[in-house]
Short mmCIF file of C-alpha atoms in Angstrom, two decimals:
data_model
loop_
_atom_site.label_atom_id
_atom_site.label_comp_id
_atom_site.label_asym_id
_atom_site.label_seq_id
_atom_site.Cartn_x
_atom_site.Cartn_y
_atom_site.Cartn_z
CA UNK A 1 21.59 -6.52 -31.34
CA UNK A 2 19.94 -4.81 -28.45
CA UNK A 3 17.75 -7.43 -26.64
CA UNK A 4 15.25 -7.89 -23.68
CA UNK A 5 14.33 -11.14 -21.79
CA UNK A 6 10.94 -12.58 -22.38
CA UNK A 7 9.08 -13.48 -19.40
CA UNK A 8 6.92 -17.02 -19.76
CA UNK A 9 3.30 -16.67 -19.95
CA UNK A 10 1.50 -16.67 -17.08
CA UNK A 11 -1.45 -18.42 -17.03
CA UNK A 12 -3.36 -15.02 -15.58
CA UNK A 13 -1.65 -12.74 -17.72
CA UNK A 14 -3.68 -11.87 -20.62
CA UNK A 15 -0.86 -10.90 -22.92
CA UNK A 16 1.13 -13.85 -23.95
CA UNK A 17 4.26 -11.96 -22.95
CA UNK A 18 6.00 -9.08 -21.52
CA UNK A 19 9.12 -7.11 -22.10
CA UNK A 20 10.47 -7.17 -18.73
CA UNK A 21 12.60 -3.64 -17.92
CA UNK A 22 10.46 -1.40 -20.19
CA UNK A 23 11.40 1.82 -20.02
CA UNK A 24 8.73 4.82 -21.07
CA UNK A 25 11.28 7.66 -21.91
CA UNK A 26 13.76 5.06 -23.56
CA UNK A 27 13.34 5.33 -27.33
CA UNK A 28 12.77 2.34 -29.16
CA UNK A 29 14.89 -0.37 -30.23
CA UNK A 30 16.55 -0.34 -33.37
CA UNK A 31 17.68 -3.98 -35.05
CA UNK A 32 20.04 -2.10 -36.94
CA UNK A 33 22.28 -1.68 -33.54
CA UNK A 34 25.67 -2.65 -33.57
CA UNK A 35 26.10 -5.52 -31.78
CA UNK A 36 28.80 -4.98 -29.34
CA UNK A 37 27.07 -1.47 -28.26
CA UNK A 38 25.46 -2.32 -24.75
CA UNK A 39 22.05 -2.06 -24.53
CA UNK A 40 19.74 -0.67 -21.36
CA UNK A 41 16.82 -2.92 -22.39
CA UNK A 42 19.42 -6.07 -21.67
CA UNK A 43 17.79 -7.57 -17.96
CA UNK A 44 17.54 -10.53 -16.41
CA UNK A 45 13.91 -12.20 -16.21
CA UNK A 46 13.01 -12.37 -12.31
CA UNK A 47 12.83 -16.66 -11.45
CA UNK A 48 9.72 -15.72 -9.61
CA UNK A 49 7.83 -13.49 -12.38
CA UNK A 50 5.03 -15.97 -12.56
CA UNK A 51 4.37 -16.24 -9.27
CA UNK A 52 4.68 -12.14 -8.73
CA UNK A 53 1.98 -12.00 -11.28
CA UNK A 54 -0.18 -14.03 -9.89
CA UNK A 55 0.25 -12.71 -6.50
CA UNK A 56 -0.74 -9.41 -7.37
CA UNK A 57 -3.68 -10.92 -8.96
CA UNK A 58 -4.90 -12.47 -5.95
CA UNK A 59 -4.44 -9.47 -4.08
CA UNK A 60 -6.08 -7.03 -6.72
CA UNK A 61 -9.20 -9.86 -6.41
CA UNK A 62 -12.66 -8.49 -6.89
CA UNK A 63 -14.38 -6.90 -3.56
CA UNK A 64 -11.25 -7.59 -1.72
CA UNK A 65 -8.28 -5.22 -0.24
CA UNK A 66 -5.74 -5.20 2.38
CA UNK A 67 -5.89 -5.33 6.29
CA UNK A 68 -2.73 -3.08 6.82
CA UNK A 69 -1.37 -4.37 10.47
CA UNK A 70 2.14 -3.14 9.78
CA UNK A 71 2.30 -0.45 12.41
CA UNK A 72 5.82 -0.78 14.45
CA UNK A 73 5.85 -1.32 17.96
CA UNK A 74 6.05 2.44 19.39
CA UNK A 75 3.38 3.24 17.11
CA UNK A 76 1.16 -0.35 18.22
CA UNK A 77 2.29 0.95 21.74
CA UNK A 78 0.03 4.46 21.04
CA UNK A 79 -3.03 2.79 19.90
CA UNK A 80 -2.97 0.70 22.87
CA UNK A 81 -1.96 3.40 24.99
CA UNK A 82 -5.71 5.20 23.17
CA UNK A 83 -7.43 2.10 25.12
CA UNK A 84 -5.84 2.26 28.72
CA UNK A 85 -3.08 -0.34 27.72
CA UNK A 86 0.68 -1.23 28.06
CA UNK A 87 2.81 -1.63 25.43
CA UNK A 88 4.20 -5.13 25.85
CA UNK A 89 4.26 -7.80 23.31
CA UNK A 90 1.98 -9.88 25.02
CA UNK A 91 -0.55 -7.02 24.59
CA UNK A 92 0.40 -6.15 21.06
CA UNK A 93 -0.07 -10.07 20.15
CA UNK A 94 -3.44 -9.96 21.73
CA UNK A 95 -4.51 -7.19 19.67
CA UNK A 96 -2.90 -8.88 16.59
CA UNK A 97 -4.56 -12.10 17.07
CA UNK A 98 -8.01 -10.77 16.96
CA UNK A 99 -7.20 -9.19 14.01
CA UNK A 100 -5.94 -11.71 11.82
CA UNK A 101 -8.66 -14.92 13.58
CA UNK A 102 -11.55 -12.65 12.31
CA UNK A 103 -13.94 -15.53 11.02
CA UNK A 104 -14.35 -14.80 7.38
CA UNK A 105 -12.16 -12.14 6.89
CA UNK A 106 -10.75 -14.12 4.47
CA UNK A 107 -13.82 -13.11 1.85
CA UNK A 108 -13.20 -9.01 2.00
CA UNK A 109 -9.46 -9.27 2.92
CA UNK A 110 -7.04 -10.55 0.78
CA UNK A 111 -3.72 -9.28 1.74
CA UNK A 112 -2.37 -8.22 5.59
CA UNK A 113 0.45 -6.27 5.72
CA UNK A 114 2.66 -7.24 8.96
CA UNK A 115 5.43 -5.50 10.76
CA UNK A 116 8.54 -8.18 11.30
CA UNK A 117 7.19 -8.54 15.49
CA UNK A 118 4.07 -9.91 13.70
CA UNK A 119 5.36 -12.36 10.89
CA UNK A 120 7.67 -14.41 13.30
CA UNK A 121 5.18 -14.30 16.19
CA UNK A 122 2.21 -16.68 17.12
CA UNK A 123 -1.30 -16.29 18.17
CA UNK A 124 -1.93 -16.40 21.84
CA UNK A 125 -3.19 -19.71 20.92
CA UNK A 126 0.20 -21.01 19.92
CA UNK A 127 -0.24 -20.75 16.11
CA UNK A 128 1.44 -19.10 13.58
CA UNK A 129 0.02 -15.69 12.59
CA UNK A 130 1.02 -16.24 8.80
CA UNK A 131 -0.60 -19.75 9.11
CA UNK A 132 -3.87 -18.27 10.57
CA UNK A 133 -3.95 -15.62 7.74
CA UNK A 134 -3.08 -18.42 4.61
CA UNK A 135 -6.01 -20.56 5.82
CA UNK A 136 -8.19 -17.65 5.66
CA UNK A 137 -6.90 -17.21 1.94
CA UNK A 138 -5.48 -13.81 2.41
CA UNK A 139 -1.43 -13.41 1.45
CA UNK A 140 0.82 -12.46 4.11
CA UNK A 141 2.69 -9.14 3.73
CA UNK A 142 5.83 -7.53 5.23
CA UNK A 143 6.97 -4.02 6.22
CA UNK A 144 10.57 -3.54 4.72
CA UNK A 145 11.48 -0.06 5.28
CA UNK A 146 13.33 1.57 8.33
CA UNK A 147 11.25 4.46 8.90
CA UNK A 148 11.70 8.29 7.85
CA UNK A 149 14.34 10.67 8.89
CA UNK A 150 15.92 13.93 8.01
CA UNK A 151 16.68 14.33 4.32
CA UNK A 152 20.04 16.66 4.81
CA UNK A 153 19.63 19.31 2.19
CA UNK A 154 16.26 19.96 2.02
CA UNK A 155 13.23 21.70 3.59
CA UNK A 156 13.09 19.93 6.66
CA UNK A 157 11.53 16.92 4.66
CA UNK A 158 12.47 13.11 4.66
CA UNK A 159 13.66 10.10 3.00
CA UNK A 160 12.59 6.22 4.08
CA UNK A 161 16.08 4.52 4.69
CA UNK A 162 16.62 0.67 5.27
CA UNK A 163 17.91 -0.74 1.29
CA UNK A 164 20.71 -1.57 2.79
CA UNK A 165 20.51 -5.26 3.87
CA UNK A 166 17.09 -5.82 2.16
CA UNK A 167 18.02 -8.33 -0.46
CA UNK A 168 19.06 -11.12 2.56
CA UNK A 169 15.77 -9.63 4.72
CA UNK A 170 13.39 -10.17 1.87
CA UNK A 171 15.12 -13.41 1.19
CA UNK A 172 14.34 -14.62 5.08
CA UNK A 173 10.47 -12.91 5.12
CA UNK A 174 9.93 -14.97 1.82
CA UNK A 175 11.21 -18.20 3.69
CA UNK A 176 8.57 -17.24 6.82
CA UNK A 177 5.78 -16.91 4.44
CA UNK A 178 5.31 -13.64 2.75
CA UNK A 179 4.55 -13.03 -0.60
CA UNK A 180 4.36 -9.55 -0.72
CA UNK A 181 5.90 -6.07 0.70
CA UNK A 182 5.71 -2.70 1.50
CA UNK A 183 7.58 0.46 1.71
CA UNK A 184 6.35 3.51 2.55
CA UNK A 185 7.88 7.38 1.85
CA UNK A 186 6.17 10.35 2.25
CA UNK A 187 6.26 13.83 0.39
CA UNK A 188 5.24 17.13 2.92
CA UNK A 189 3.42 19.87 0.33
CA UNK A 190 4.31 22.37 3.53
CA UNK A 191 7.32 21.97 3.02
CA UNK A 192 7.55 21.93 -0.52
CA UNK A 193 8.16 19.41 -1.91
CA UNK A 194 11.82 20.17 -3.64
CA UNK A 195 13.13 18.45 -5.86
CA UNK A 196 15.55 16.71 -4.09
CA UNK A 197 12.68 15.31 -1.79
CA UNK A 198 10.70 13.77 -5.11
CA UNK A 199 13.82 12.33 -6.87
CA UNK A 200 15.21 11.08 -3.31
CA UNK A 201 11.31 9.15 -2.26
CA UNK A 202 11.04 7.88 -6.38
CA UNK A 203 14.33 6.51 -6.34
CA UNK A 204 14.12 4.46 -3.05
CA UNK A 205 11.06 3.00 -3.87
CA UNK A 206 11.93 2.02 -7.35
CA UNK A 207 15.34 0.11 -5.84
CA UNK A 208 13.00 -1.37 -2.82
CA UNK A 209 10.43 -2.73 -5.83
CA UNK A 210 13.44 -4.12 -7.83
CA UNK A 211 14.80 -5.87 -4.68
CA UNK A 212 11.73 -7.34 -3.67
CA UNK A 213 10.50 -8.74 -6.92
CA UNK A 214 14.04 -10.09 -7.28
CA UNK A 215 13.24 -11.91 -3.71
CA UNK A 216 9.91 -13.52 -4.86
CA UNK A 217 8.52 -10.43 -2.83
CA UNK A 218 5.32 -8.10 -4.77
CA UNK A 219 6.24 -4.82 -3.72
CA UNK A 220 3.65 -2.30 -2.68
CA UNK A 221 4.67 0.99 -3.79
CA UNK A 222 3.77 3.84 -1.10
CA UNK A 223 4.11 7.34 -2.29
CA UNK A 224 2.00 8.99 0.51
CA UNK A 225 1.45 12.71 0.09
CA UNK A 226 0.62 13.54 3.17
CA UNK A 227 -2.66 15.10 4.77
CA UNK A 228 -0.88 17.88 6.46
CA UNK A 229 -1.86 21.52 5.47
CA UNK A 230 -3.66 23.99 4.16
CA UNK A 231 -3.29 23.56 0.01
CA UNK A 232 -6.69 22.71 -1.68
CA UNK A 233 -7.51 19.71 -3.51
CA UNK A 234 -5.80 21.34 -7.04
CA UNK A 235 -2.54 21.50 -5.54
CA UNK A 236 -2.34 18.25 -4.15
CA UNK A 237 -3.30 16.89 -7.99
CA UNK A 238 -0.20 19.19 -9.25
CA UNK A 239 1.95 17.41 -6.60
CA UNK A 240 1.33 14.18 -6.71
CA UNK A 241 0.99 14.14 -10.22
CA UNK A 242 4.66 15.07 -10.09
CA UNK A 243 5.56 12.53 -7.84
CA UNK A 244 3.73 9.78 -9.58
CA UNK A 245 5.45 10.57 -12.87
CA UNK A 246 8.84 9.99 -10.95
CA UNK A 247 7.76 7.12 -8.98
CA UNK A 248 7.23 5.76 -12.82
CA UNK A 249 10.12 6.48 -13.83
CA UNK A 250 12.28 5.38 -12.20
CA UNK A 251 10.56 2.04 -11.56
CA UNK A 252 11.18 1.66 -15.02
CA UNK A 253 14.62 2.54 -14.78
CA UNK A 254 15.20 -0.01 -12.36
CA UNK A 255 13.71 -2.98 -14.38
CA UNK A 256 10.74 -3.82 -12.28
CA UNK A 257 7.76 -5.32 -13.95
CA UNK A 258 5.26 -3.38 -13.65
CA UNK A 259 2.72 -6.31 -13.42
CA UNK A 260 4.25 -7.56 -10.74
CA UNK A 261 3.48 -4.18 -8.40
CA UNK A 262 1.06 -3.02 -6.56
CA UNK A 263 0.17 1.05 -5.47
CA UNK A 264 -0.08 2.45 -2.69
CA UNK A 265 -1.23 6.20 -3.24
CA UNK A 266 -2.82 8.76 -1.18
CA UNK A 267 -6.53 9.63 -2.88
CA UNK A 268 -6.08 13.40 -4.09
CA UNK A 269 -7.91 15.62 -1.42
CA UNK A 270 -7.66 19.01 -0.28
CA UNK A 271 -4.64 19.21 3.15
CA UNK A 272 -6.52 18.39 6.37
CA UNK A 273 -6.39 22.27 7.07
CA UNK A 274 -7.94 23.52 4.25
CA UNK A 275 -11.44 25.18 4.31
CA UNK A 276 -12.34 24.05 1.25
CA UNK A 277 -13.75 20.21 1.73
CA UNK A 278 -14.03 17.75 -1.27
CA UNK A 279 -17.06 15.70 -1.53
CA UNK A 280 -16.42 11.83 -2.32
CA UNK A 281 -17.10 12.73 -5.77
CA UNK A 282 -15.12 15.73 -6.29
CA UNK A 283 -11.99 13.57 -4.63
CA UNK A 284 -12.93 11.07 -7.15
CA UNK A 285 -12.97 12.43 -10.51
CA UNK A 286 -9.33 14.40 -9.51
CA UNK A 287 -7.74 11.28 -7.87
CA UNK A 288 -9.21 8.74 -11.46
CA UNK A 289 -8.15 11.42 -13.71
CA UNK A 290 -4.75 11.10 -12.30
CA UNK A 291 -4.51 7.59 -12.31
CA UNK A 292 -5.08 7.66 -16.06
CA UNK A 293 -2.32 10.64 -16.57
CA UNK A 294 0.17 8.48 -14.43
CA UNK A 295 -0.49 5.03 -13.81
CA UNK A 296 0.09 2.01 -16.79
CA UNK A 297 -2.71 0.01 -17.14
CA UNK A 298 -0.02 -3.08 -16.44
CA UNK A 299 -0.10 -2.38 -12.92
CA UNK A 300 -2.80 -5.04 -11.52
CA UNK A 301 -3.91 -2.83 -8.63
CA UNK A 302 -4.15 0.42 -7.21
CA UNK A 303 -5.20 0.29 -3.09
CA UNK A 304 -5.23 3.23 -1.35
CA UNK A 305 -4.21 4.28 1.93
CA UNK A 306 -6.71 6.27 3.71
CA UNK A 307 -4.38 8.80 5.30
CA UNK A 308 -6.41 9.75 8.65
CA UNK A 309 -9.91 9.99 6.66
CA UNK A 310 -12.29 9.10 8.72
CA UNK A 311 -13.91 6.00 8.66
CA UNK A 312 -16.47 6.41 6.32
CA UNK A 313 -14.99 8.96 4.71
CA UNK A 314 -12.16 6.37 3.39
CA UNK A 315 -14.98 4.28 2.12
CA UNK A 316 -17.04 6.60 0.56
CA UNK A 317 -14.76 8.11 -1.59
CA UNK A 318 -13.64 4.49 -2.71
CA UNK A 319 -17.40 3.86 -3.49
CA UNK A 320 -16.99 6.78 -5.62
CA UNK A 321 -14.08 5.59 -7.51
CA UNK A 322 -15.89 2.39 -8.63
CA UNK A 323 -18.77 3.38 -9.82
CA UNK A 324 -17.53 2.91 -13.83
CA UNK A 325 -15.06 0.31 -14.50
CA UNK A 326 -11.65 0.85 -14.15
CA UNK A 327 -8.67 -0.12 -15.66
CA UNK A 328 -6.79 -1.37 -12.50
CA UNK A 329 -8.48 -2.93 -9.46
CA UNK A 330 -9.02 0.37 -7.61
CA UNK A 331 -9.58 -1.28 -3.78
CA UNK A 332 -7.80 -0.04 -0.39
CA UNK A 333 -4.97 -1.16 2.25
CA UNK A 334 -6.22 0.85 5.47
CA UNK A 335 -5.07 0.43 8.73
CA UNK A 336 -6.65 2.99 11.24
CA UNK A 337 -9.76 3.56 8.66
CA UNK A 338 -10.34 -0.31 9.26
CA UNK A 339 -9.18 -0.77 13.16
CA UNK A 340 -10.15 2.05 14.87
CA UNK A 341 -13.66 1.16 15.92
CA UNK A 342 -12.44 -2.51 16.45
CA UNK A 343 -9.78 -0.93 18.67
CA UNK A 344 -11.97 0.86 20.56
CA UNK A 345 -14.57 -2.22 21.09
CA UNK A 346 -12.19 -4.44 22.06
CA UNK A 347 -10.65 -1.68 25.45
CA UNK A 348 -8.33 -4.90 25.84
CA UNK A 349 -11.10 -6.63 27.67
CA UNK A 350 -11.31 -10.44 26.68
CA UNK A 351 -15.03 -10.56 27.19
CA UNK A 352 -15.29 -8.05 24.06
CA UNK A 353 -13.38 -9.48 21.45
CA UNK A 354 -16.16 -10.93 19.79
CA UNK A 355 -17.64 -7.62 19.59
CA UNK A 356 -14.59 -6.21 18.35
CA UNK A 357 -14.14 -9.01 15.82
CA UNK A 358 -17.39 -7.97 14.20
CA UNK A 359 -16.88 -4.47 14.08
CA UNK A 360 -13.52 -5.03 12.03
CA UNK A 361 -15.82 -7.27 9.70
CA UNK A 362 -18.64 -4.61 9.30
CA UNK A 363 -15.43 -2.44 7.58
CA UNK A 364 -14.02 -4.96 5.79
CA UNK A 365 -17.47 -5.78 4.42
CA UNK A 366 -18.28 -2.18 3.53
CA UNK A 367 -14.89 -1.42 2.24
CA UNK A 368 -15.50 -4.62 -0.10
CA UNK A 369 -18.66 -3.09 -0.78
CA UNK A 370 -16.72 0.10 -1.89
CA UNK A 371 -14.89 -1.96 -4.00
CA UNK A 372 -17.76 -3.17 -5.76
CA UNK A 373 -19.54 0.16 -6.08
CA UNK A 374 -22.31 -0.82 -3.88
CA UNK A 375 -21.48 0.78 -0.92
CA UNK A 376 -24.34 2.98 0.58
CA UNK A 377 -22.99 4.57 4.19
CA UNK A 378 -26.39 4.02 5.53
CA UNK A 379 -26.34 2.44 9.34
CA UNK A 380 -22.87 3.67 10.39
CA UNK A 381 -21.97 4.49 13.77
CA UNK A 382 -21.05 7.58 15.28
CA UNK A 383 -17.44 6.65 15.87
CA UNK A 384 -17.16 5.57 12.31
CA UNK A 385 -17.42 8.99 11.17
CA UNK A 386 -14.88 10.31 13.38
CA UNK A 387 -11.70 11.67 11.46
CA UNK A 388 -8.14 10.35 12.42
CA UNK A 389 -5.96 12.65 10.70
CA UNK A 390 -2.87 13.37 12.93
CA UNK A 391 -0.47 16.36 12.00
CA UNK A 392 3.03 15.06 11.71
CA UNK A 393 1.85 11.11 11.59
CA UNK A 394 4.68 9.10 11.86
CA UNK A 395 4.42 4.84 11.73
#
């Protein structure tokens, strides 16, 4: 008889159990099956499926969302370049130890994503950064992936390499201290997308999630459709809602417990070159309705990366999002659309990271607000409202 490993109850879950391995376009189990035919519902249970649950939980926590300090060291070595500074990792640990020593950060941040520098490296005090983050309460992350290149075949697009090697990896960043990852792939609507470049960025990050939750690791998934172009906010909905149906999928395919995940999606606006803007409600009621086409209500939380929004514009059209309850934890893991302005305060100039440390709290605080729905916009600065999308981004 076909069968399927029960996962133990986890003490946040509020199902007593789950069918680990589910698979939406699998049809259902009969218990008439012969029992020598091999089944694709037959898994193995994950050791650590308890503690991926409730890892995502404390991520997905009310008002909370994710500092994402993941960028690698070229791309650390621009931003400090923005500021007048070298790119040395004396200079990069600088910037990292403000970041993560914020005093309470800890109640709007609950997750910080790290790049590997970062997670073996120690403040310029002498203590461990993932030390500094767990006493703050907020759950170290890693970035797994190896970066983009050329996807040979298709329309000049990409595919995120680095699964090979990422079982004994994730198996060493679990040992330093992190309890979650992330993996990001992109999809160019320029350029496309083809086929190919959907089924190649769904199937890497479905293996990545199964690898990591196998390692004790809660893997964000990162979809990003990127900012770049003219297309208006109706064909980025057609897009990604292809691209989150495969994403889906094949995370099913590969076994990986859905409550045990985390998203990482772009909100659904109109390409950064399009004349047609989207106001934080319009970008709201398309990005929601997709999330309820696409997205299982299993999955604890959904935190989205701001993409080069601006500022304020990253928060407002979260604040939008949250104004009726959801049923995921709809919060955010920015990086620039929470560092920029602390970036810029700080110039690299000891006497200012105080300054600088505040201004990274005032967008945690609001982004929490976001979270909450409460989020008004009113007192922001001018730099705030700046935009930071960048044709051809690249991490």
């Amino acid at each position: 008889m076909a069968s399927a490993s029960l996962l133990k109850t986890s003490p946040v879950l509020d199902k007593t159990e789950f069918v680990k391995g589910q698979s939406l376009r699998l049809p259902s189990v009969s218990v008439r099956c012969h029992p020598a035919a091999p089944s694709a519902l037959t898994v193995r249970a994950s050791s650590y499926a308890d503690e991926l649950v409730k890892t995502a939980k404390t991520i997905a926590s009310p008002g909370r969302g994710i500092l994402a300090m993941d960028e690698s060291n070229a791309t650390c070595g621009k931003r400090l370049a923005s500021i007048g500074m070298e790119n040395t990792e004396a200079n990069r640990q600088a910037f990292r130890t403000l970041l993560v020593s914020v005093p309470g950060l800890g109640e709007y941040i609950s997750g910080a994503i790290l790049f590997e520098e970062t997670l073996y490296q120690s403040t310029v005090e002498g203590k461990k950064m993932v030390d500094v983050l767990v006493e703050q309460n907020i759950v170290p992350g890693i970035k797994v992936d190896k970066g983009l290149v050329p996807l040979a075949g298709s329309n000049n697009e990409s595919w995120c390499q680095g699964l090979d090697g990422l079982a004994s990896r994730s198996a060493a960043y679990y040992q330093q201290g992190a309890r979650f990852a992330k993996w990001r792939t992109v999809v160019s609507i320029p350029n496309g997308p083809s086929a190919l470049a959907v089924k190649e960025a769904a199937w890497g990050l479905a293996r990545y999630a199964a690898i990591s939750q196998d390692n004790g690791l809660v893997p964000i998934v990162e979809p990003e459709i990127l900012l770049d172009g003219e297309h208006n906010i109706d064909r980025t909905f057609e897009v990604a809602k292809q691209v989150w149906a495969e994403v889906f999928f094949y995370l099913a395919q590969n076994n990986v417990m859905f409550e045990g995940i985390l998203l990482k999606p772009s909100m659904v606006t109109p390409g950064a070159e399009c004349k047609e803007k989207a106001t934080p409600q319009q970008v709201a009621d398309y990005t929601l309705s997709l999330l309820r086409q696409r997205i299982p209500p299993a999955v604890p939380g959904i935190m989205f990366l701001s993409g080069g929004q601006s500022e304020v514009e990253a928060t407002l059209n979260l604040n939008a999002m949250n104004q009726s309850p959801n049923p995921w934890h709809v919060s955010f893991s920015y990086a620039r659309a929470l560092q920029n302005t602390c970036l810029k305060t700080w110039s690299g100039r000891p006497e200012n990271v105080k300054a600088a440390q505040d201004a990274l709290l005032v967008r945690a605080k609001a982004n929490s607000l976001a979270q909450l729905g409460k989020y008004t916009g009113e007192g922001e600065s001018d730099e705030a409202k700046k935009g930071m999308f960048v044709k051809g981004y690249v991490y």
